[in-house]
XYZ file of C-alpha atoms in Angstrom:
309
model
C 105.907 48.677 122.769
C 102.504 50.368 122.703
C 102.940 51.549 126.291
C 106.329 53.093 125.436
C 104.821 54.869 122.439
C 101.974 56.158 124.575
C 104.353 57.404 127.269
C 106.511 59.074 124.637
C 103.465 60.784 123.127
C 102.283 62.035 126.505
C 105.784 63.284 127.337
C 106.029 65.072 123.971
C 102.688 66.801 124.468
C 103.771 67.778 127.984
C 106.978 69.329 126.621
C 105.023 71.240 123.968
C 102.646 72.581 126.603
C 105.582 73.751 128.722
C 106.998 75.563 125.696
C 103.602 77.133 124.998
C 103.312 78.387 128.561
C 106.835 79.779 128.437
C 105.934 81.726 125.294
C 102.792 83.037 127.013
C 104.847 84.301 129.954
C 107.611 85.678 127.735
C 105.418 87.970 125.629
C 105.579 91.498 127.018
C 102.117 92.894 127.539
C 101.192 96.233 126.047
C 101.460 99.236 128.259
C 98.133 100.458 129.593
C 96.860 103.764 128.249
C 94.162 105.995 129.718
C 92.133 106.233 126.486
C 91.893 102.459 125.967
C 88.325 101.315 126.556
C 86.291 98.132 126.117
C 82.905 97.759 124.495
C 81.085 94.857 126.157
C 79.696 93.260 123.029
C 77.490 90.177 123.295
C 80.181 87.989 121.703
C 83.132 89.315 123.720
C 84.828 92.540 124.746
C 86.058 94.781 121.925
C 89.018 97.039 122.702
C 88.870 100.544 121.263
C 90.281 104.055 121.615
C 88.794 107.503 121.004
C 90.783 110.670 120.282
C 89.857 114.200 119.248
C 86.589 116.004 118.566
C 84.435 116.618 115.542
C 82.936 114.391 112.868
C 83.359 110.703 113.762
C 85.931 108.681 111.839
C 86.291 104.941 112.458
C 89.617 103.284 111.564
C 89.385 99.516 111.025
C 92.586 97.506 110.616
C 93.167 94.590 108.234
C 91.785 91.257 109.359
C 94.723 89.038 110.284
C 96.368 87.855 113.489
C 99.234 90.360 113.243
C 96.942 93.387 112.945
C 95.462 95.646 115.599
C 94.555 99.293 116.097
C 98.318 99.898 116.216
C 98.216 99.737 112.410
C 96.955 103.332 112.612
C 99.519 104.550 115.156
C 101.266 106.868 112.680
C 98.115 108.787 111.671
C 95.745 108.877 114.667
C 97.267 111.985 116.256
C 97.081 114.009 113.072
C 93.568 112.897 112.127
C 92.298 113.589 115.653
C 93.003 117.291 115.087
C 90.035 117.342 112.711
C 87.916 114.293 113.624
C 86.724 112.288 116.584
C 88.817 109.243 115.730
C 87.850 105.746 116.851
C 90.199 102.784 116.475
C 89.306 99.219 117.390
C 90.918 95.835 117.818
C 88.564 93.578 115.899
C 87.328 90.468 117.742
C 89.996 87.781 117.383
C 92.724 90.437 117.115
C 94.956 92.428 119.480
C 93.571 93.074 122.945
C 89.964 92.180 122.123
C 88.478 88.843 123.119
C 89.278 85.903 120.845
C 86.415 83.430 121.117
C 86.993 79.810 120.061
C 84.619 79.914 117.088
C 84.616 79.732 113.316
C 84.817 83.389 112.269
C 82.600 84.492 109.389
C 82.058 87.672 107.436
C 78.661 88.217 109.030
C 80.198 87.925 112.510
C 82.256 91.032 111.748
C 79.336 92.757 110.021
C 77.416 92.373 113.266
C 80.391 93.545 115.368
C 80.920 96.734 113.337
C 77.215 97.486 113.112
C 76.712 97.115 116.866
C 79.861 99.122 117.651
C 78.745 102.076 115.513
C 75.193 102.011 116.891
C 76.223 101.613 120.535
C 79.516 103.525 120.881
C 79.639 106.086 118.046
C 75.851 106.521 117.934
C 75.791 108.445 114.666
C 76.577 108.022 110.996
C 80.332 107.778 110.579
C 83.066 107.837 107.951
C 85.181 104.688 107.833
C 88.771 104.076 106.774
C 89.339 100.347 106.428
C 92.364 98.273 105.481
C 92.717 95.012 103.540
C 90.284 92.123 103.990
C 88.181 94.084 106.467
C 86.849 96.112 103.524
C 84.515 93.228 102.667
C 82.514 93.271 105.883
C 82.414 97.090 106.004
C 80.772 97.079 102.574
C 78.362 94.358 103.706
C 77.525 96.260 106.911
C 76.822 99.370 104.841
C 74.618 97.363 102.474
C 72.586 95.678 105.218
C 72.113 98.716 107.500
C 71.139 102.059 105.923
C 72.395 105.315 107.491
C 75.216 103.511 109.291
C 78.219 104.648 107.244
C 78.799 107.790 105.182
C 82.136 107.804 103.346
C 84.270 104.668 102.963
C 88.008 104.724 102.293
C 89.344 101.257 101.432
C 93.095 100.712 101.629
C 94.280 97.787 99.484
C 91.068 95.726 99.576
C 91.188 92.069 98.460
C 90.551 90.912 94.896
C 87.166 89.502 93.981
C 88.843 86.188 93.113
C 90.261 85.805 96.623
C 86.833 86.542 98.114
C 85.260 83.786 95.997
C 87.402 80.983 97.449
C 85.407 78.442 99.433
C 86.314 76.017 102.251
C 87.615 72.625 101.094
C 89.201 69.496 102.518
C 92.502 71.276 103.182
C 90.848 74.146 105.027
C 88.764 71.808 107.155
C 91.847 69.767 108.029
C 93.820 72.880 108.945
C 90.967 74.119 111.089
C 90.884 70.778 112.938
C 94.663 70.843 113.476
C 94.730 74.391 114.852
C 91.763 73.601 117.044
C 93.719 70.976 118.992
C 94.466 72.293 122.519
C 98.245 71.777 122.664
C 99.419 70.887 119.165
C 97.222 73.570 117.613
C 98.660 76.267 119.863
C 102.198 75.078 119.121
C 101.587 75.256 115.356
C 100.118 78.716 115.802
C 103.117 79.941 117.787
C 105.470 78.617 115.106
C 103.498 80.488 112.436
C 103.563 83.716 114.467
C 107.076 83.609 115.891
C 109.289 86.693 115.818
C 111.029 85.703 112.561
C 107.762 85.106 110.712
C 106.344 88.345 112.102
C 109.287 90.339 110.741
C 109.061 88.494 107.424
C 105.354 89.256 107.088
C 105.899 92.964 107.674
C 109.063 93.381 105.603
C 107.939 91.291 102.622
C 104.168 91.753 102.557
C 103.455 95.120 104.152
C 106.386 97.484 103.487
C 107.891 98.311 100.104
C 110.953 99.806 101.779
C 111.943 97.594 104.748
C 113.884 100.530 106.228
C 110.514 102.196 106.885
C 109.647 99.327 109.209
C 110.283 100.247 112.832
C 110.841 97.912 115.760
C 107.677 99.273 117.348
C 105.754 97.956 114.317
C 107.278 94.496 114.783
C 106.568 94.543 118.510
C 102.956 95.589 117.976
C 102.356 92.852 115.380
C 103.997 90.182 117.532
C 102.030 91.171 120.616
C 98.772 91.342 118.659
C 99.177 87.729 117.561
C 100.139 86.501 121.046
C 97.625 88.328 123.258
C 95.015 86.018 124.840
C 97.482 83.100 125.010
C 97.353 81.855 121.451
C 93.619 82.130 120.923
C 94.315 83.966 117.683
C 94.656 80.472 116.201
C 90.880 80.330 115.712
C 90.922 83.425 113.513
C 93.950 82.102 111.611
C 92.137 78.813 110.947
C 89.061 80.674 109.703
C 91.083 82.943 107.426
C 93.238 80.176 105.963
C 90.137 78.037 105.588
C 88.293 80.693 103.526
C 85.419 80.853 106.007
C 85.323 84.678 105.880
C 84.916 85.094 102.147
C 81.817 86.664 100.618
C 80.740 88.155 97.282
C 80.811 91.943 97.720
C 80.060 93.001 94.143
C 76.375 93.781 94.769
C 77.159 95.724 97.946
C 79.837 97.738 96.126
C 77.637 98.454 93.118
C 74.535 99.484 95.068
C 76.332 101.627 97.632
C 75.071 105.243 97.666
C 77.789 107.055 99.633
C 81.174 108.218 98.430
C 83.663 105.377 98.074
C 87.418 105.874 97.806
C 90.087 103.315 96.958
C 93.618 103.930 98.279
C 96.134 101.626 96.648
C 99.784 100.969 97.483
C 101.644 101.269 94.182
C 103.798 98.210 94.878
C 101.009 96.052 96.341
C 100.706 92.732 94.518
C 97.883 92.861 91.957
C 97.102 96.510 92.704
C 96.425 97.460 89.081
C 94.068 94.516 88.557
C 92.199 95.226 91.809
C 91.755 98.892 90.889
C 90.406 97.891 87.483
C 87.895 95.326 88.758
C 86.563 97.589 91.518
C 86.160 100.542 89.143
C 84.389 98.285 86.640
C 81.742 97.421 89.240
C 81.467 100.992 90.550
C 81.870 103.644 87.863
C 82.170 106.670 90.187
C 84.802 105.053 92.390
C 87.594 107.467 93.388
C 91.042 105.868 93.209
C 94.317 107.167 94.646
C 97.688 105.466 94.360
C 100.408 106.064 96.933
C 103.826 105.624 95.395
C 106.509 103.369 96.869
C 104.177 101.609 99.320
C 102.756 98.126 99.697
C 100.016 96.826 101.972
C 100.233 99.322 104.854
C 100.737 102.827 103.399
C 99.284 104.241 106.640
C 102.496 103.095 108.350
C 104.902 103.544 105.453
C 103.686 106.905 104.105
C 101.343 108.188 106.855
C 101.349 111.825 105.730
C 100.155 110.880 102.245
C 97.284 108.827 103.668
C 96.284 111.627 106.050
C 96.333 114.183 103.257
C 94.041 112.052 101.084
C 91.516 111.574 103.876
C 91.534 115.175 105.057
C 91.510 116.838 101.647
C 88.984 114.510 100.059
C 86.501 114.374 102.952
């Protein structure tokens, strides 16, 4: 009986691995572009692009497995008429390397700091989306003369950044870390249906603004590197990237701008708590948008950055 159970288990794992490999081969790789480059960082290659001339402007996407530099695809061309625009795929995301590690806030602080020092090589303005706002603020706090102006699009609430790893998060991290079963669970979480749901329900107020190219980019971002995005997912779900940013926000010397999607969940509360910590915080609200106004209302976002900078 035990031998039959063992054989069945081995067969099941073999079937799952075949499915995983089929998914890997099925995902259409992104087309190569001449301006796509790689920064050989000490912890893995970081994919980035550079467009335009002028004052440097670094665009940093939200930190999740569906995100990549494609989150800025609707505004790069316009911004590059005025700035030298850099976009990156953060480590663990998109086309960048996805090391099998526990991701932390400081890991990304180091990545952004090294990227600016090595590639941009001068003080830069930064537009950052979602959870990535936390490590941009920390990088600015820890390294003087690194960042000038910061534009945060829908940053996380302080409460969400105070959550700590627990038994559930450790268990989830162990599950996703399993070679075959972990990759299968990750592929279920990032399948085409869940990708479309994430974008239509979480990111766009008007689902008709969501294009198929947005869905394709998000799906490919989560599947590049053969499921290794599971390590970032485990770290995010496990609250390993959270950090208290209130001191960094309060002590920051440069201009800080908050861009809020009107229909983003908790947007009013987030605006209030950020402005309470930083009295001279500039806040703009973009009507009829949720989490990704740079894709839903790109002209409005461009206007705010260009007029206010």
